[in-house]
GROMACS .gro file of C-alpha atoms in nm:
model
  295
    1UNK     CA    1  -1.196   0.227   9.885
    2UNK     CA    2  -1.361   0.536  10.020
    3UNK     CA    3  -1.703   0.457   9.890
    4UNK     CA    4  -2.012   0.289  10.010
    5UNK     CA    5  -2.008  -0.075  10.036
    6UNK     CA    6  -2.307  -0.028   9.894
    7UNK     CA    7  -2.534  -0.051   9.594
    8UNK     CA    8  -2.770   0.228   9.482
    9UNK     CA    9  -3.042   0.095   9.706
   10UNK     CA   10  -2.841   0.162  10.017
   11UNK     CA   11  -2.654   0.416  10.209
   12UNK     CA   12  -2.330   0.259  10.370
   13UNK     CA   13  -2.088   0.370  10.647
   14UNK     CA   14  -1.752   0.345  10.483
   15UNK     CA   15  -1.650   0.709  10.445
   16UNK     CA   16  -1.967   0.825  10.264
   17UNK     CA   17  -2.020   0.483  10.123
   18UNK     CA   18  -2.371   0.442  10.056
   19UNK     CA   19  -2.552   0.516  10.358
   20UNK     CA   20  -2.440   0.464  10.549
   21UNK     CA   21  -2.265   0.351  10.521
   22UNK     CA   22  -2.290   0.574  11.057
   23UNK     CA   23  -2.202   0.787  10.758
   24UNK     CA   24  -2.491   0.757  10.522
   25UNK     CA   25  -2.347   0.823  10.176
   26UNK     CA   26  -2.163   0.566   9.966
   27UNK     CA   27  -1.831   0.640   9.808
   28UNK     CA   28  -1.764   0.767   9.458
   29UNK     CA   29  -1.716   1.055   9.216
   30UNK     CA   30  -1.643   1.136   8.854
   31UNK     CA   31  -1.382   1.397   8.939
   32UNK     CA   32  -1.023   1.298   8.859
   33UNK     CA   33  -0.767   1.369   9.132
   34UNK     CA   34  -0.426   1.510   9.047
   35UNK     CA   35  -0.174   1.278   9.210
   36UNK     CA   36   0.163   1.383   9.347
   37UNK     CA   37   0.443   1.163   9.479
   38UNK     CA   38   0.531   1.228   9.844
   39UNK     CA   39   0.717   0.989  10.077
   40UNK     CA   40   0.506   0.823  10.346
   41UNK     CA   41   0.551   0.959  10.696
   42UNK     CA   42   0.414   0.899  11.041
   43UNK     CA   43   0.263   1.196  11.222
   44UNK     CA   44   0.107   1.281  11.558
   45UNK     CA   45  -0.274   1.285  11.528
   46UNK     CA   46  -0.558   1.326  11.781
   47UNK     CA   47  -0.659   0.998  11.947
   48UNK     CA   48  -1.020   1.062  11.842
   49UNK     CA   49  -1.221   1.310  11.638
   50UNK     CA   50  -1.595   1.367  11.621
   51UNK     CA   51  -1.799   1.567  11.375
   52UNK     CA   52  -2.138   1.606  11.212
   53UNK     CA   53  -2.258   1.715  10.872
   54UNK     CA   54  -2.519   1.658  10.604
   55UNK     CA   55  -2.544   1.456  10.287
   56UNK     CA   56  -2.768   1.430   9.982
   57UNK     CA   57  -2.856   1.094   9.824
   58UNK     CA   58  -3.043   1.024   9.500
   59UNK     CA   59  -3.133   0.656   9.473
   60UNK     CA   60  -3.409   0.413   9.380
   61UNK     CA   61  -3.669   0.294   9.630
   62UNK     CA   62  -3.508  -0.051   9.606
   63UNK     CA   63  -3.286  -0.232   9.358
   64UNK     CA   64  -3.498  -0.278   9.046
   65UNK     CA   65  -3.751  -0.003   9.127
   66UNK     CA   66  -3.831   0.255   8.859
   67UNK     CA   67  -3.891   0.530   9.113
   68UNK     CA   68  -3.616   0.753   9.253
   69UNK     CA   69  -3.612   0.974   9.562
   70UNK     CA   70  -3.371   1.235   9.692
   71UNK     CA   71  -3.282   1.220  10.063
   72UNK     CA   72  -3.117   1.484  10.279
   73UNK     CA   73  -2.959   1.306  10.575
   74UNK     CA   74  -2.736   1.378  10.876
   75UNK     CA   75  -2.386   1.229  10.839
   76UNK     CA   76  -2.179   1.160  11.153
   77UNK     CA   77  -1.799   1.166  11.135
   78UNK     CA   78  -1.586   0.966  11.379
   79UNK     CA   79  -1.218   0.869  11.383
   80UNK     CA   80  -1.047   0.667  11.658
   81UNK     CA   81  -0.674   0.584  11.640
   82UNK     CA   82  -0.640   0.343  11.931
   83UNK     CA   83  -0.372   0.078  11.979
   84UNK     CA   84  -0.603  -0.224  11.949
   85UNK     CA   85  -0.908  -0.073  11.778
   86UNK     CA   86  -0.924   0.176  11.493
   87UNK     CA   87  -1.217   0.356  11.330
   88UNK     CA   88  -1.118   0.564  11.030
   89UNK     CA   89  -1.160   0.591  10.653
   90UNK     CA   90  -1.081   0.218  10.627
   91UNK     CA   91  -1.371   0.121  10.854
   92UNK     CA   92  -1.384  -0.018  11.207
   93UNK     CA   93  -1.126  -0.288  11.271
   94UNK     CA   94  -0.981  -0.487  11.557
   95UNK     CA   95  -0.604  -0.480  11.527
   96UNK     CA   96  -0.563  -0.813  11.710
   97UNK     CA   97  -0.701  -0.969  11.392
   98UNK     CA   98  -0.491  -0.750  11.163
   99UNK     CA   99  -0.217  -0.937  10.980
  100UNK     CA  100   0.020  -0.813  10.713
  101UNK     CA  101  -0.214  -0.917  10.431
  102UNK     CA  102  -0.543  -1.006  10.603
  103UNK     CA  103  -0.769  -0.781  10.812
  104UNK     CA  104  -1.113  -0.814  10.969
  105UNK     CA  105  -1.339  -0.508  10.960
  106UNK     CA  106  -1.701  -0.425  11.034
  107UNK     CA  107  -1.930  -0.354  10.736
  108UNK     CA  108  -2.256  -0.161  10.765
  109UNK     CA  109  -2.522  -0.055  10.516
  110UNK     CA  110  -2.888   0.048  10.499
  111UNK     CA  111  -3.192   0.071  10.274
  112UNK     CA  112  -3.458   0.345  10.271
  113UNK     CA  113  -3.827   0.293  10.347
  114UNK     CA  114  -4.054   0.215  10.052
  115UNK     CA  115  -4.394   0.386  10.054
  116UNK     CA  116  -4.644   0.477   9.783
  117UNK     CA  117  -4.454   0.278   9.520
  118UNK     CA  118  -4.672   0.209   9.212
  119UNK     CA  119  -4.530  -0.140   9.155
  120UNK     CA  120  -4.622  -0.230   9.515
  121UNK     CA  121  -4.966  -0.064   9.515
  122UNK     CA  122  -5.188  -0.246   9.765
  123UNK     CA  123  -4.891  -0.425   9.923
  124UNK     CA  124  -4.749  -0.343  10.269
  125UNK     CA  125  -4.489  -0.066  10.289
  126UNK     CA  126  -4.130  -0.175  10.334
  127UNK     CA  127  -3.954  -0.067  10.652
  128UNK     CA  128  -3.601   0.072  10.620
  129UNK     CA  129  -3.336  -0.187  10.692
  130UNK     CA  130  -3.000  -0.179  10.865
  131UNK     CA  131  -2.723  -0.423  10.774
  132UNK     CA  132  -2.417  -0.512  10.980
  133UNK     CA  133  -2.158  -0.787  10.971
  134UNK     CA  134  -1.790  -0.879  10.933
  135UNK     CA  135  -1.579  -0.785  10.633
  136UNK     CA  136  -1.265  -0.979  10.544
  137UNK     CA  137  -1.001  -0.768  10.366
  138UNK     CA  138  -0.714  -0.927  10.174
  139UNK     CA  139  -0.443  -0.678  10.075
  140UNK     CA  140  -0.341  -0.779   9.723
  141UNK     CA  141  -0.096  -0.501   9.642
  142UNK     CA  142   0.050  -0.174   9.777
  143UNK     CA  143   0.269   0.078   9.599
  144UNK     CA  144   0.601   0.160   9.761
  145UNK     CA  145   0.477   0.503   9.875
  146UNK     CA  146   0.138   0.365   9.994
  147UNK     CA  147  -0.050   0.595   9.755
  148UNK     CA  148  -0.212   0.309   9.564
  149UNK     CA  149  -0.379   0.009   9.730
  150UNK     CA  150  -0.556  -0.292   9.578
  151UNK     CA  151  -0.775  -0.505   9.808
  152UNK     CA  152  -1.013  -0.798   9.783
  153UNK     CA  153  -1.300  -0.754  10.028
  154UNK     CA  154  -1.576  -0.989  10.138
  155UNK     CA  155  -1.846  -0.822  10.349
  156UNK     CA  156  -2.121  -1.047  10.488
  157UNK     CA  157  -2.405  -0.852  10.648
  158UNK     CA  158  -2.719  -0.952  10.836
  159UNK     CA  159  -3.016  -0.727  10.759
  160UNK     CA  160  -3.276  -0.614  11.011
  161UNK     CA  161  -3.580  -0.389  10.978
  162UNK     CA  162  -3.529  -0.049  11.137
  163UNK     CA  163  -3.826  -0.024  11.376
  164UNK     CA  164  -3.917  -0.054  11.744
  165UNK     CA  165  -3.890  -0.434  11.729
  166UNK     CA  166  -3.640  -0.517  11.452
  167UNK     CA  167  -3.699  -0.827  11.241
  168UNK     CA  168  -3.425  -1.028  11.073
  169UNK     CA  169  -3.464  -1.023  10.692
  170UNK     CA  170  -3.169  -1.227  10.568
  171UNK     CA  171  -2.804  -1.210  10.466
  172UNK     CA  172  -2.635  -1.001  10.197
  173UNK     CA  173  -2.292  -1.081  10.050
  174UNK     CA  174  -2.094  -0.832   9.839
  175UNK     CA  175  -1.742  -0.956   9.749
  176UNK     CA  176  -1.547  -0.695   9.557
  177UNK     CA  177  -1.211  -0.574   9.434
  178UNK     CA  178  -1.124  -0.223   9.557
  179UNK     CA  179  -0.860   0.017   9.424
  180UNK     CA  180  -0.768   0.326   9.630
  181UNK     CA  181  -0.553   0.607   9.490
  182UNK     CA  182  -0.431   0.890   9.713
  183UNK     CA  183  -0.291   1.226   9.612
  184UNK     CA  184  -0.055   1.206   9.910
  185UNK     CA  185   0.022   0.929  10.161
  186UNK     CA  186  -0.170   0.966  10.487
  187UNK     CA  187  -0.471   1.191  10.546
  188UNK     CA  188  -0.383   1.489  10.325
  189UNK     CA  189  -0.505   1.534   9.969
  190UNK     CA  190  -0.777   1.374   9.760
  191UNK     CA  191  -0.865   1.005   9.789
  192UNK     CA  192  -1.003   0.841   9.477
  193UNK     CA  193  -1.160   0.497   9.506
  194UNK     CA  194  -1.305   0.233   9.275
  195UNK     CA  195  -1.497  -0.079   9.374
  196UNK     CA  196  -1.657  -0.353   9.163
  197UNK     CA  197  -1.804  -0.694   9.233
  198UNK     CA  198  -2.104  -0.929   9.228
  199UNK     CA  199  -2.384  -0.934   9.485
  200UNK     CA  200  -2.555  -1.229   9.653
  201UNK     CA  201  -2.848  -1.258   9.893
  202UNK     CA  202  -3.032  -1.530  10.081
  203UNK     CA  203  -3.386  -1.628   9.986
  204UNK     CA  204  -3.520  -1.457  10.297
  205UNK     CA  205  -3.352  -1.128  10.200
  206UNK     CA  206  -3.488  -1.134   9.842
  207UNK     CA  207  -3.828  -1.242   9.974
  208UNK     CA  208  -3.854  -0.916  10.168
  209UNK     CA  209  -3.810  -0.702   9.857
  210UNK     CA  210  -3.929  -0.909   9.558
  211UNK     CA  211  -4.185  -1.174   9.659
  212UNK     CA  212  -4.549  -1.113   9.568
  213UNK     CA  213  -4.772  -1.317   9.798
  214UNK     CA  214  -5.087  -1.465   9.635
  215UNK     CA  215  -5.318  -1.226   9.822
  216UNK     CA  216  -5.142  -0.929   9.659
  217UNK     CA  217  -5.143  -1.071   9.306
  218UNK     CA  218  -5.324  -0.877   9.031
  219UNK     CA  219  -5.366  -0.912   8.656
  220UNK     CA  220  -5.053  -0.703   8.601
  221UNK     CA  221  -4.866  -0.835   8.906
  222UNK     CA  222  -4.871  -1.217   8.927
  223UNK     CA  223  -4.772  -1.401   9.243
  224UNK     CA  224  -4.399  -1.463   9.269
  225UNK     CA  225  -4.159  -1.626   9.516
  226UNK     CA  226  -3.804  -1.484   9.519
  227UNK     CA  227  -3.545  -1.766   9.523
  228UNK     CA  228  -3.230  -1.597   9.659
  229UNK     CA  229  -2.884  -1.634   9.507
  230UNK     CA  230  -2.704  -1.411   9.256
  231UNK     CA  231  -2.829  -1.052   9.289
  232UNK     CA  232  -2.649  -0.866   9.011
  233UNK     CA  233  -2.336  -0.652   9.030
  234UNK     CA  234  -2.222  -0.303   9.123
  235UNK     CA  235  -1.947  -0.058   9.028
  236UNK     CA  236  -1.876   0.239   9.256
  237UNK     CA  237  -1.638   0.535   9.225
  238UNK     CA  238  -1.571   0.778   9.510
  239UNK     CA  239  -1.376   1.092   9.587
  240UNK     CA  240  -1.306   1.222   9.939
  241UNK     CA  241  -1.082   1.477  10.108
  242UNK     CA  242  -1.010   1.570  10.469
  243UNK     CA  243  -0.934   1.933  10.548
  244UNK     CA  244  -0.820   2.057  10.891
  245UNK     CA  245  -1.172   2.134  11.008
  246UNK     CA  246  -1.404   1.951  10.769
  247UNK     CA  247  -1.439   1.650  10.537
  248UNK     CA  248  -1.608   1.620  10.198
  249UNK     CA  249  -1.694   1.321   9.983
  250UNK     CA  250  -1.901   1.214   9.685
  251UNK     CA  251  -1.985   0.895   9.502
  252UNK     CA  252  -2.145   0.760   9.185
  253UNK     CA  253  -2.275   0.402   9.169
  254UNK     CA  254  -2.389   0.190   8.873
  255UNK     CA  255  -2.597  -0.114   8.958
  256UNK     CA  256  -2.689  -0.398   8.719
  257UNK     CA  257  -2.952  -0.666   8.786
  258UNK     CA  258  -2.875  -0.859   8.467
  259UNK     CA  259  -2.894  -1.230   8.547
  260UNK     CA  260  -3.019  -1.172   8.903
  261UNK     CA  261  -3.216  -1.464   9.045
  262UNK     CA  262  -3.510  -1.235   9.129
  263UNK     CA  263  -3.514  -1.056   8.789
  264UNK     CA  264  -3.847  -1.226   8.688
  265UNK     CA  265  -4.024  -1.062   8.985
  266UNK     CA  266  -4.302  -0.827   8.870
  267UNK     CA  267  -4.163  -0.578   9.123
  268UNK     CA  268  -3.841  -0.543   8.916
  269UNK     CA  269  -3.901  -0.261   8.669
  270UNK     CA  270  -3.543  -0.172   8.577
  271UNK     CA  271  -3.235  -0.387   8.537
  272UNK     CA  272  -2.976  -0.107   8.535
  273UNK     CA  273  -2.952   0.235   8.697
  274UNK     CA  274  -2.730   0.493   8.869
  275UNK     CA  275  -2.722   0.656   9.212
  276UNK     CA  276  -2.519   0.951   9.339
  277UNK     CA  277  -2.443   1.116   9.670
  278UNK     CA  278  -2.249   1.400   9.832
  279UNK     CA  279  -2.165   1.482  10.195
  280UNK     CA  280  -1.988   1.745  10.404
  281UNK     CA  281  -1.899   1.700  10.771
  282UNK     CA  282  -1.738   1.939  11.016
  283UNK     CA  283  -1.500   1.832  11.294
  284UNK     CA  284  -1.667   1.949  11.618
  285UNK     CA  285  -1.440   1.801  11.885
  286UNK     CA  286  -1.108   1.621  11.896
  287UNK     CA  287  -0.887   1.466  12.161
  288UNK     CA  288  -0.606   1.670  12.312
  289UNK     CA  289  -0.409   1.348  12.337
  290UNK     CA  290  -0.195   1.280  12.031
  291UNK     CA  291  -0.089   0.939  11.903
  292UNK     CA  292   0.150   0.825  11.632
  293UNK     CA  293  -0.039   0.744  11.313
  294UNK     CA  294   0.037   0.658  10.951
  295UNK     CA  295  -0.311   0.777  10.844
   0.00000   0.00000   0.00000
């Protein structure tokens, strides 16, 4: 889909997929696209395109926080239509690994810094994190005109703190089912996407966000050790469109922590919330070389 592999805590680099997802906004919108049937066609497109824009994100400090911040962020735009490697609205993928029904992509995501959070008063600030790893895509179904696509995706990302000397903070797993609906085949028209699935994290990952070490325990915040495991679920909707000289996209994300292994943490103040984002990017340069593309 054209949304944010991402939960409300993160910005991902798939289109504007949360934040990153790199593009920093996650995919989704509540606008309904008007769909029209048009036969698929190949067309000559620039080998590469580069652009830059801005996005606005409203999301919680971390999953389970009861504080929300609004971020204005730069959003890069990059498309590459090479023979063996592609980088487009479907992510970055190596075509040598691309089969008719199975594809290997790169998944990226990020989390914002956490400072001056009341639940963490007296505890160290959290550095922003950057996540990257492989994503296995299984194509479950395609409509005859390629306007509707149903995929099963399994991104596995390693998280690192975003600082001078990055530190590894664990693994994050977000299997999901993704439905993409296009107004027209190829690049023209609106792209509407839906994504839903459970979330999982290693103990080390949850420890970074939800553990309360004994030295930071208070009467209202007892010591707690995050166990890792099931981390809740997310549902994302996105809407994007590419115009000749610019690209726009928006997303809305609902995140539930019901049943999450770290739910008992005193740092979890909410078990359900929403995040939204919007981005606009302008195409600054593009290749004079044209290649045949179905996009």
